[in-house]
Coordinates of C-alpha atoms in Angstrom, one line a residue:
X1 CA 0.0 0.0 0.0
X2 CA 1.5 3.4 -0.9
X3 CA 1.5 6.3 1.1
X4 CA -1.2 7.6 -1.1
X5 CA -3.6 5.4 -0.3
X6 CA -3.5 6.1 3.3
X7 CA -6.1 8.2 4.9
X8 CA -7.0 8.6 8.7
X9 CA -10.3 10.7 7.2
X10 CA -13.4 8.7 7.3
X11 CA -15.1 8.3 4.0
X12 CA -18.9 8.9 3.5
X13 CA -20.9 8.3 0.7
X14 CA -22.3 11.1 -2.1
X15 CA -26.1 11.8 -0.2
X16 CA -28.6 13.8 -1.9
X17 CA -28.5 17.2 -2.1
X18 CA -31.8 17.9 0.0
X19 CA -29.3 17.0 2.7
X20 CA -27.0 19.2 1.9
X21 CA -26.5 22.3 4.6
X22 CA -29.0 21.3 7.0
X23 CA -27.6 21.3 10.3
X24 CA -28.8 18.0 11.6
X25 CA -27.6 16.0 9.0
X26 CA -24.2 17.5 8.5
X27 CA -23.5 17.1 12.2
X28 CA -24.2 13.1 11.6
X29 CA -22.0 13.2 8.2
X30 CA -19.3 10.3 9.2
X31 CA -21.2 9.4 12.2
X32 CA -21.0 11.1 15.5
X33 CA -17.9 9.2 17.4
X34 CA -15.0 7.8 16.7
X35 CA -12.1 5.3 18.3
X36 CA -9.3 7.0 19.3
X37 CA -5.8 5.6 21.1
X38 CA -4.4 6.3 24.5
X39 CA -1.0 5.1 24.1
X40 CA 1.4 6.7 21.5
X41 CA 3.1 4.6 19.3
X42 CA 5.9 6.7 17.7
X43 CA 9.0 5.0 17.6
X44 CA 10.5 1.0 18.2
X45 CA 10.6 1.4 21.7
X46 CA 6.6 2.2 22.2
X47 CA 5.6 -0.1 19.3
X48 CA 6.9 -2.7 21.1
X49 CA 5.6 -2.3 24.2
X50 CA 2.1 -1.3 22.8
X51 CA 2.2 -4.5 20.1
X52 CA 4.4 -7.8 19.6
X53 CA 6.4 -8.4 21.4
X54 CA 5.7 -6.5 24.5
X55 CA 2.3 -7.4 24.6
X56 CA 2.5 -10.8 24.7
X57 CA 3.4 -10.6 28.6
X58 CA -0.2 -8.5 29.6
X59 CA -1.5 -11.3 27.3
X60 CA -0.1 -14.4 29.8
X61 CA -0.8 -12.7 32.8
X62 CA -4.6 -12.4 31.9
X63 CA -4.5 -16.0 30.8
X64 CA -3.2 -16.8 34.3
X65 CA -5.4 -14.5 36.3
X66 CA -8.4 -13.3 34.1
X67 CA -9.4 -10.7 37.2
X68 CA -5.9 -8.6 35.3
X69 CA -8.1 -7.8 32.9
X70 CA -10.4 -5.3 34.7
X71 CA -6.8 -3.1 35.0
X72 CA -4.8 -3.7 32.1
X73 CA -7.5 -3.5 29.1
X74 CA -10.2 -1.3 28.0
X75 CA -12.7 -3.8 29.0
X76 CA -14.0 -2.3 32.4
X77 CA -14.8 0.5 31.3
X78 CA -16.3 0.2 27.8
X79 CA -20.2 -1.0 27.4
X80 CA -21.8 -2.2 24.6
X81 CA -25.2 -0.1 23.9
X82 CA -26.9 -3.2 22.1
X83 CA -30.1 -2.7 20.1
X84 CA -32.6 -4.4 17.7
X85 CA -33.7 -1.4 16.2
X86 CA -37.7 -2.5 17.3
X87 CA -38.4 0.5 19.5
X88 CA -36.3 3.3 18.5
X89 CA -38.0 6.6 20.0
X90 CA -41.0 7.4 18.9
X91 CA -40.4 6.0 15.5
X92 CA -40.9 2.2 16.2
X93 CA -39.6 -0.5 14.7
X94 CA -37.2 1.0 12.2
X95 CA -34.7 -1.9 12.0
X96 CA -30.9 -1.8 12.8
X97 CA -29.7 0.3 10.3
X98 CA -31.7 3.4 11.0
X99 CA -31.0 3.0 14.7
X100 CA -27.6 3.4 14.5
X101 CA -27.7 7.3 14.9
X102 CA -29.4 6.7 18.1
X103 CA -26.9 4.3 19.6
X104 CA -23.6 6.4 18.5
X105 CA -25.7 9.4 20.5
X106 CA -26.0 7.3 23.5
X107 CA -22.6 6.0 22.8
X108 CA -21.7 10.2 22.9
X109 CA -23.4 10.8 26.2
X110 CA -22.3 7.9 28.1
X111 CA -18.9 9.6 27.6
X112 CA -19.8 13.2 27.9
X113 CA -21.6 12.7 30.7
X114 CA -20.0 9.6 32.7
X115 CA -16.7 9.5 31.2
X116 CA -18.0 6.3 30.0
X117 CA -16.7 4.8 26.6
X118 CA -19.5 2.7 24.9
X119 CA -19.6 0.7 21.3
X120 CA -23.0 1.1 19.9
X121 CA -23.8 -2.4 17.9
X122 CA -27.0 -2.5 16.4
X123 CA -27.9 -6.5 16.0
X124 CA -29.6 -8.0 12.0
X125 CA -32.3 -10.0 13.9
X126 CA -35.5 -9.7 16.5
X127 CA -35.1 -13.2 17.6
X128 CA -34.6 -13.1 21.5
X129 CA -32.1 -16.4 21.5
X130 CA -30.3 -15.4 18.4
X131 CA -29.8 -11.8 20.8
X132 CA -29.3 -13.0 23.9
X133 CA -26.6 -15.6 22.3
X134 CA -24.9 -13.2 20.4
X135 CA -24.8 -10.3 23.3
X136 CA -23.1 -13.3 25.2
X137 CA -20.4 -14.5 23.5
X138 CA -19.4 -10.9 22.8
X139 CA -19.5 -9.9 26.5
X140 CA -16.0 -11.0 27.5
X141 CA -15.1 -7.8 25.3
X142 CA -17.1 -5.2 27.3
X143 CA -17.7 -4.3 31.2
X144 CA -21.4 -3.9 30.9
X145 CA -24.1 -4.4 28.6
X146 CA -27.0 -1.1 27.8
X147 CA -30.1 -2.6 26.0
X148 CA -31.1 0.4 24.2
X149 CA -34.7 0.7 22.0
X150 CA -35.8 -3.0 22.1
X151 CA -39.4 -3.6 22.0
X152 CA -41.8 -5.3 24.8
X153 CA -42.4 -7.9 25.8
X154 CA -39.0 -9.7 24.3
X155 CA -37.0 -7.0 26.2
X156 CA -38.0 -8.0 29.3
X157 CA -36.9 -11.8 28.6
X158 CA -33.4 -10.9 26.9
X159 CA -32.6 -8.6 29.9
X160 CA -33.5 -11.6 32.9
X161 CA -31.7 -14.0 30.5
X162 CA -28.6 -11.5 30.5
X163 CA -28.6 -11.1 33.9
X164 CA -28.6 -14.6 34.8
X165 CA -25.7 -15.4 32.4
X166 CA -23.5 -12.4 32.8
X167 CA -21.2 -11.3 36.2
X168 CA -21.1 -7.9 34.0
X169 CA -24.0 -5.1 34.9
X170 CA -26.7 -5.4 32.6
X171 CA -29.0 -2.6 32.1
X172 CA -32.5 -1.9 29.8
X173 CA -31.9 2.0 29.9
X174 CA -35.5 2.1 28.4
X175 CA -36.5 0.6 31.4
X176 CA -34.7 1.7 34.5
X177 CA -33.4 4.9 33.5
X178 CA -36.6 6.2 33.2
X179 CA -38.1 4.4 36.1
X180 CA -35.0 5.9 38.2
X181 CA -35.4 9.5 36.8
X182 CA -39.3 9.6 37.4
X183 CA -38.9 8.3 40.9
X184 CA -36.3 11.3 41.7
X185 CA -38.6 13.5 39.8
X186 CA -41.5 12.3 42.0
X187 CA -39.8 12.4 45.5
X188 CA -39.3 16.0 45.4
X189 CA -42.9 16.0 44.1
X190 CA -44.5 14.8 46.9
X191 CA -42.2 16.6 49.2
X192 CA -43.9 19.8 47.9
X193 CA -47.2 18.8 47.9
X194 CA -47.0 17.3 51.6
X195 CA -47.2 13.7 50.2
X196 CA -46.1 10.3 51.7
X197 CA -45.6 7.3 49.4
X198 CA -47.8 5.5 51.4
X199 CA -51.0 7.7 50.9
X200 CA -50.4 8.7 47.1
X201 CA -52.1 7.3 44.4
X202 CA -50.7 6.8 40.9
X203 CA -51.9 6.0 38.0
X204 CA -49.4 5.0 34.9
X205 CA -50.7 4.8 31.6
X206 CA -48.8 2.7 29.3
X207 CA -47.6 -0.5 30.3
X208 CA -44.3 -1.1 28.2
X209 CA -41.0 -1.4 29.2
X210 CA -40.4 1.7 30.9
X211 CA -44.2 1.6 32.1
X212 CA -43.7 -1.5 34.2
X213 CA -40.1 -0.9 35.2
X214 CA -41.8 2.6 36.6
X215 CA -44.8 0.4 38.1
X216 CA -42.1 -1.6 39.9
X217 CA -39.5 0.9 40.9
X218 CA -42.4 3.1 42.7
X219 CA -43.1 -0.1 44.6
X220 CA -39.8 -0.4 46.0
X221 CA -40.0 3.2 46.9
X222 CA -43.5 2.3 49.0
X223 CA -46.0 3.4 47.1
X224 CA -49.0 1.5 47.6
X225 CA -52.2 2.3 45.3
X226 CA -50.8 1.7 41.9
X227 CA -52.8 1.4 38.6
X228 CA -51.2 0.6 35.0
X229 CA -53.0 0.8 32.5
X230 CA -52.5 0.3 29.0
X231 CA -55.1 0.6 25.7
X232 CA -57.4 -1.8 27.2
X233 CA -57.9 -0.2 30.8
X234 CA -55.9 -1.2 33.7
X235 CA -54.2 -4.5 34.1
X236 CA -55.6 -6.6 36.1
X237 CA -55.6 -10.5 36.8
X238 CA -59.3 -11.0 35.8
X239 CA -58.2 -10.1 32.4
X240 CA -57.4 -12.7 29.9
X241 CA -55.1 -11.1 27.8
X242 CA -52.0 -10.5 30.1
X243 CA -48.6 -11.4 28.7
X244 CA -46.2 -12.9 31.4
X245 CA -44.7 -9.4 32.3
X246 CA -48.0 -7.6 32.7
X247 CA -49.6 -10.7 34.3
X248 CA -46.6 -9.9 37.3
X249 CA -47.2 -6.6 38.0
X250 CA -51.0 -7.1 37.7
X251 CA -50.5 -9.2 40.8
X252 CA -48.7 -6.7 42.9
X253 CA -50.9 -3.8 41.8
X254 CA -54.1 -4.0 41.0
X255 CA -55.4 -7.2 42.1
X256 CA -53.9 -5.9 45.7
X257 CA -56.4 -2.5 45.4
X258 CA -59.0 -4.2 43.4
X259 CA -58.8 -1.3 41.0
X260 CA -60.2 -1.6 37.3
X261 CA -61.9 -0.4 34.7
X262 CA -60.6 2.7 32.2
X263 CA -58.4 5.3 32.3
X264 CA -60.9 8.2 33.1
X265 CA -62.4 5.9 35.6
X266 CA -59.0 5.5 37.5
X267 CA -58.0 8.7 36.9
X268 CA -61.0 10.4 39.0
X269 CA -59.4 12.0 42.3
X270 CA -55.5 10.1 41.7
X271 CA -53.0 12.1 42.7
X272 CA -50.1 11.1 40.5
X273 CA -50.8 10.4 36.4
X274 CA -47.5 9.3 34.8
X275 CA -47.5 8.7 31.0
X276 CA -45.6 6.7 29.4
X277 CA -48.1 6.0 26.2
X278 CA -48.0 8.2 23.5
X279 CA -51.6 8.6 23.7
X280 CA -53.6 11.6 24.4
X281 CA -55.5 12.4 27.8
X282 CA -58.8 14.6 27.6
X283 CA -59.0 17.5 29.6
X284 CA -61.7 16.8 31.7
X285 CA -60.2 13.7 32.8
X286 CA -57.2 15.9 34.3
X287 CA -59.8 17.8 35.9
X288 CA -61.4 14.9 38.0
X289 CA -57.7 14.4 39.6
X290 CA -57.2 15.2 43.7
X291 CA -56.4 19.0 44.3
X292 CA -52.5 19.5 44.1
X293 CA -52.1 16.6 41.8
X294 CA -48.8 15.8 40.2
X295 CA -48.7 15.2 36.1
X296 CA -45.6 13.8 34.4
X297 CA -46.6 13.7 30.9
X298 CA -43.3 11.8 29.1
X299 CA -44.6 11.2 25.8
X300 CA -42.4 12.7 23.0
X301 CA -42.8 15.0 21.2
X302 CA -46.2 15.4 21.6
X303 CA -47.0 15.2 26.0
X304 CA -49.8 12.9 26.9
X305 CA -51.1 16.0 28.3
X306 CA -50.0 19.7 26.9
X307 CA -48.2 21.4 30.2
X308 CA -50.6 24.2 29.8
X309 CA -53.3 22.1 29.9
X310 CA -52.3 20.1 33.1
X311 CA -51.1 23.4 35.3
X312 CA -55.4 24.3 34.9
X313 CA -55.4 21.2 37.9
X314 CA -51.8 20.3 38.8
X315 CA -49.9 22.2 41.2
X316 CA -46.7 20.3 39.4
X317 CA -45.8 19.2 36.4
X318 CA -43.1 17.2 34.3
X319 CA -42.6 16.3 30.7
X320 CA -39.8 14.3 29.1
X321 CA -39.1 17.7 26.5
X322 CA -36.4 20.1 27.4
X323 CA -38.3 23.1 26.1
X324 CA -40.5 22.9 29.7
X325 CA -39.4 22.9 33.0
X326 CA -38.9 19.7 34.6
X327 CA -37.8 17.5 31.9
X328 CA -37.2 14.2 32.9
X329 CA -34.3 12.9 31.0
X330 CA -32.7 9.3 30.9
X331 CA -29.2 11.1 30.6
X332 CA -29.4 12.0 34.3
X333 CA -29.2 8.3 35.0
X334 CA -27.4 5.9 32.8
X335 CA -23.9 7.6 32.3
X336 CA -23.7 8.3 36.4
X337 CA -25.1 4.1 36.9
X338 CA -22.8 2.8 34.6
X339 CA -19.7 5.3 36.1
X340 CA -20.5 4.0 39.5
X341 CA -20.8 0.2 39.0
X342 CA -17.7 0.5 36.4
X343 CA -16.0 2.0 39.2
X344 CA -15.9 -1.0 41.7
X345 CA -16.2 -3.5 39.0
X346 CA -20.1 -4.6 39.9
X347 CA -21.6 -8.1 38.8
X348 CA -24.5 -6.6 38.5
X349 CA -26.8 -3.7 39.0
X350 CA -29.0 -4.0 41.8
X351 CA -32.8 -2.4 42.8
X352 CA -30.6 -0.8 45.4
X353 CA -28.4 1.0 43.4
X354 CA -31.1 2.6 41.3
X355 CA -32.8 3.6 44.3
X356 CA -29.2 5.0 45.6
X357 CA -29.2 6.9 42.2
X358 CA -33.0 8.6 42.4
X359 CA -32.3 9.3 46.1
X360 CA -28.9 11.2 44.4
X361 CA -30.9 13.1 41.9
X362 CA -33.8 14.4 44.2
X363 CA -31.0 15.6 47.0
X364 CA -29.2 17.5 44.2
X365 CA -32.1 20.1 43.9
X366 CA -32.8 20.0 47.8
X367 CA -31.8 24.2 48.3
X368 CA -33.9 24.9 45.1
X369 CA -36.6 22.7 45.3
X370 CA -39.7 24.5 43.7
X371 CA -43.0 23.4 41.6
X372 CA -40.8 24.5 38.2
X373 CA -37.2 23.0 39.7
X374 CA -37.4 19.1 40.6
X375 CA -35.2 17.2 39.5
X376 CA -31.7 18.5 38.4
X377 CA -31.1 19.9 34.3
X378 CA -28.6 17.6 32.1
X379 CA -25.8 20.3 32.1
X380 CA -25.5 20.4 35.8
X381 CA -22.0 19.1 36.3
X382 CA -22.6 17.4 39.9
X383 CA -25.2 15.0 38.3
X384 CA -22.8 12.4 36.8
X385 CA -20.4 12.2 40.0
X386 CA -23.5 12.5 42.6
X387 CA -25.4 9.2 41.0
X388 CA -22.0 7.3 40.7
X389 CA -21.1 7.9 44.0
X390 CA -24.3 6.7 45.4
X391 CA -24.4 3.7 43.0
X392 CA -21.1 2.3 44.0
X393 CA -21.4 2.7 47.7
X394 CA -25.2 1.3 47.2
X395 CA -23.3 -1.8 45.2
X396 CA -20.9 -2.2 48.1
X397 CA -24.2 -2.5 50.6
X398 CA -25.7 -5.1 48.5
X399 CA -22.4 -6.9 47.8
X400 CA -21.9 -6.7 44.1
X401 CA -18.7 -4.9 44.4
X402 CA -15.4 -6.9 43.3
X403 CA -13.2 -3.5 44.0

């Protein structure tokens, strides 16, 4: 190969010009990350201790004691964000290809904002063996495993699978980053309005992955009058069209309250409504809520319920857009989780470390803590180290710490 022919640019292909000069597109042109070294190779010397035959001495030692290779490779700190491409924002099942934007952005703000490098792999089949095989027998090459945009209810298999297989944390950011941001969200919440978690009631509509994990996470935090609800009403055991996953929660939920029937039904005096469903909630069903009620409407980009709307009835209210106060934003969780359990090299990532890293969040906003200020913005620096702080000493409670 001649000098010539050597490029370190990345090459892109010609795109139509529609594209050209629109701002979104040319900051994708060539992708949005790239690999880059941190050991200089510039002369004999380095070359051979970076490559042959320097090298080949890290190598044997790891052979001998595998544990070597949480400090001499990349491996502990590098995650794999690993999709199917089946529920890719709000746009569905879009296949692998077109989700690779979205993984190389999460790949960017697991390093922006945990100092976390990530490898966003985007896999050519839905079949939940084929996934959970391949994600295996890649794993000895990463320190953690992000399930990113995978649809329900096959993500909530491939994730228990993981788990089970894998001494590496695996994590459904679809799932419990948004169920750990909404609880933080909600703690100060009911702190303003004079609100235990015992005496609330909440009503979720939308009962996919991140509806459920939100279900269970509230749970753990003590609430006890829960309804989920998704197009058919709320999920309940005397209904014969539960899938496994929905079947669960039905059992801790609302066969416990006896609670049924549809959304304006359940929604008439509840003092929480979180949506997580993309649908659209009348107006006069916000208006049957308890006084002071609490609305996080997540739905993007259209809110379940339009903030203007909701503050006629709710003393405070949440969205998941950064336009409105409030927003509540995965990115506030998964780089600070993944720091933390990276940090003391943690098997796995436990319900107490996600409560650890909602109790983190809510304490950030403690001396500003108002109806338009409850849960910290993405660009407040204390964020990442706060959550990853409380995650590892919450992974060296439950024992999952190997450092």
């Amino acid at each position: 190969m001649t000098e010539s022919t050597l490029s370190t640019e990345p090459t892109a292909t010609t795109v139509p010009t529609a594209y050209d000069g629109d701002p979104v597109f040319e900051l994708h042109r060539g992708g949005k990350m790239a690999i880059a070294a941190t050991a200089s190779v510039s002369d004999k010397a380095s070359l051979s201790m970076a490559y042959t035959p320097g090298v080949a001495r890290v190598c044997t030692a790891i052979a001998e004691q595998p544990e070597l290779a949480r400090t001499f490779t990349w491996v502990p700190n590098t995650v794999a964000v690993v999709t199917d491409g089946t529920a890719v924002l709000g746009l569905g099942d879009i296949g692998p290809a077109a989700a690779m934007p979205v993984m190389e952005g999460k790949a960017v703000l697991f390093k922006e904002f945990g100092g976390v490098d990530s490898i966003p792999i985007c896999l050519d089949t839905t079949d939940v063996d084929e996934i959970v095989e391949t994600v295996i027998r890649m794993a000895p090459s990463f320190g953690g495993i992000n399930l990113e945009d995978i649809s329900a209810p096959r993500c909530f298999e491939i994730e228990d699978r993981l788990k089970e297989a894998l001494d590496i944390p695996v994590f459904h950011d679809d799932q419990h980053g948004t169920a750990v941001v909404t609880l933080a969200a909600l703690m100060n919440a009911l702190k303003l309005t004079g609100r235990t978690p015992e005496s609330t009631r909440v009503v979720i509509s939308g009962a996919g992955a991140a509806g459920v994990a939100v279900a269970k996470i509230l749970l753990e935090f003590g609430i006890k009058d829960l309804a989920l609800l998704d197009r058919k009403g709320v999920i309940s055991s005397t209904r014969s069209d539960l899938t496994a996953s929905k079947k669960a929660i039905a059992e801790v939920t609302a066969d416990i309250t006896g609670r049924s029937g549809s959304l304006a039904e359940v929604l008439d005096g509840a003092d929480v409504y979180v949506g997580l469903s993309g649908g659209t909630v009348p107006e006069e069903f916000v208006a049957t809520m308890a006084e002071q009620a609490i609305v996080f409407a997540m739905a993007n980009p259209n809110p379940e319920i339009h903030p203007d709307v909701a503050h006629k009835y709710a003393s405070i209210v949440a969205t998941g857009r950064s336009d409105f106060p409030n927003q509540i934003n995965n990115v506030l969780a998964f780089p600070g989780i993944f720091r933390g359990a990276i940090d003391v090299h943690a098997s796995s990532i436990t319900e107490g470390m996600k409560l650890a890293a909602a109790q983190a969040l809510a304490a950030l906003v403690e001396d500003e803590l108002s109806e338009v200020k409850i849960i910290p913005e993405p660009f407040d620096p204390r964020v990442g180290p706060a959550v990853a702080a409380a995650v590892a000493a919450a992974a060296r409670i439950d024992g999952v710490a190997r450092a």
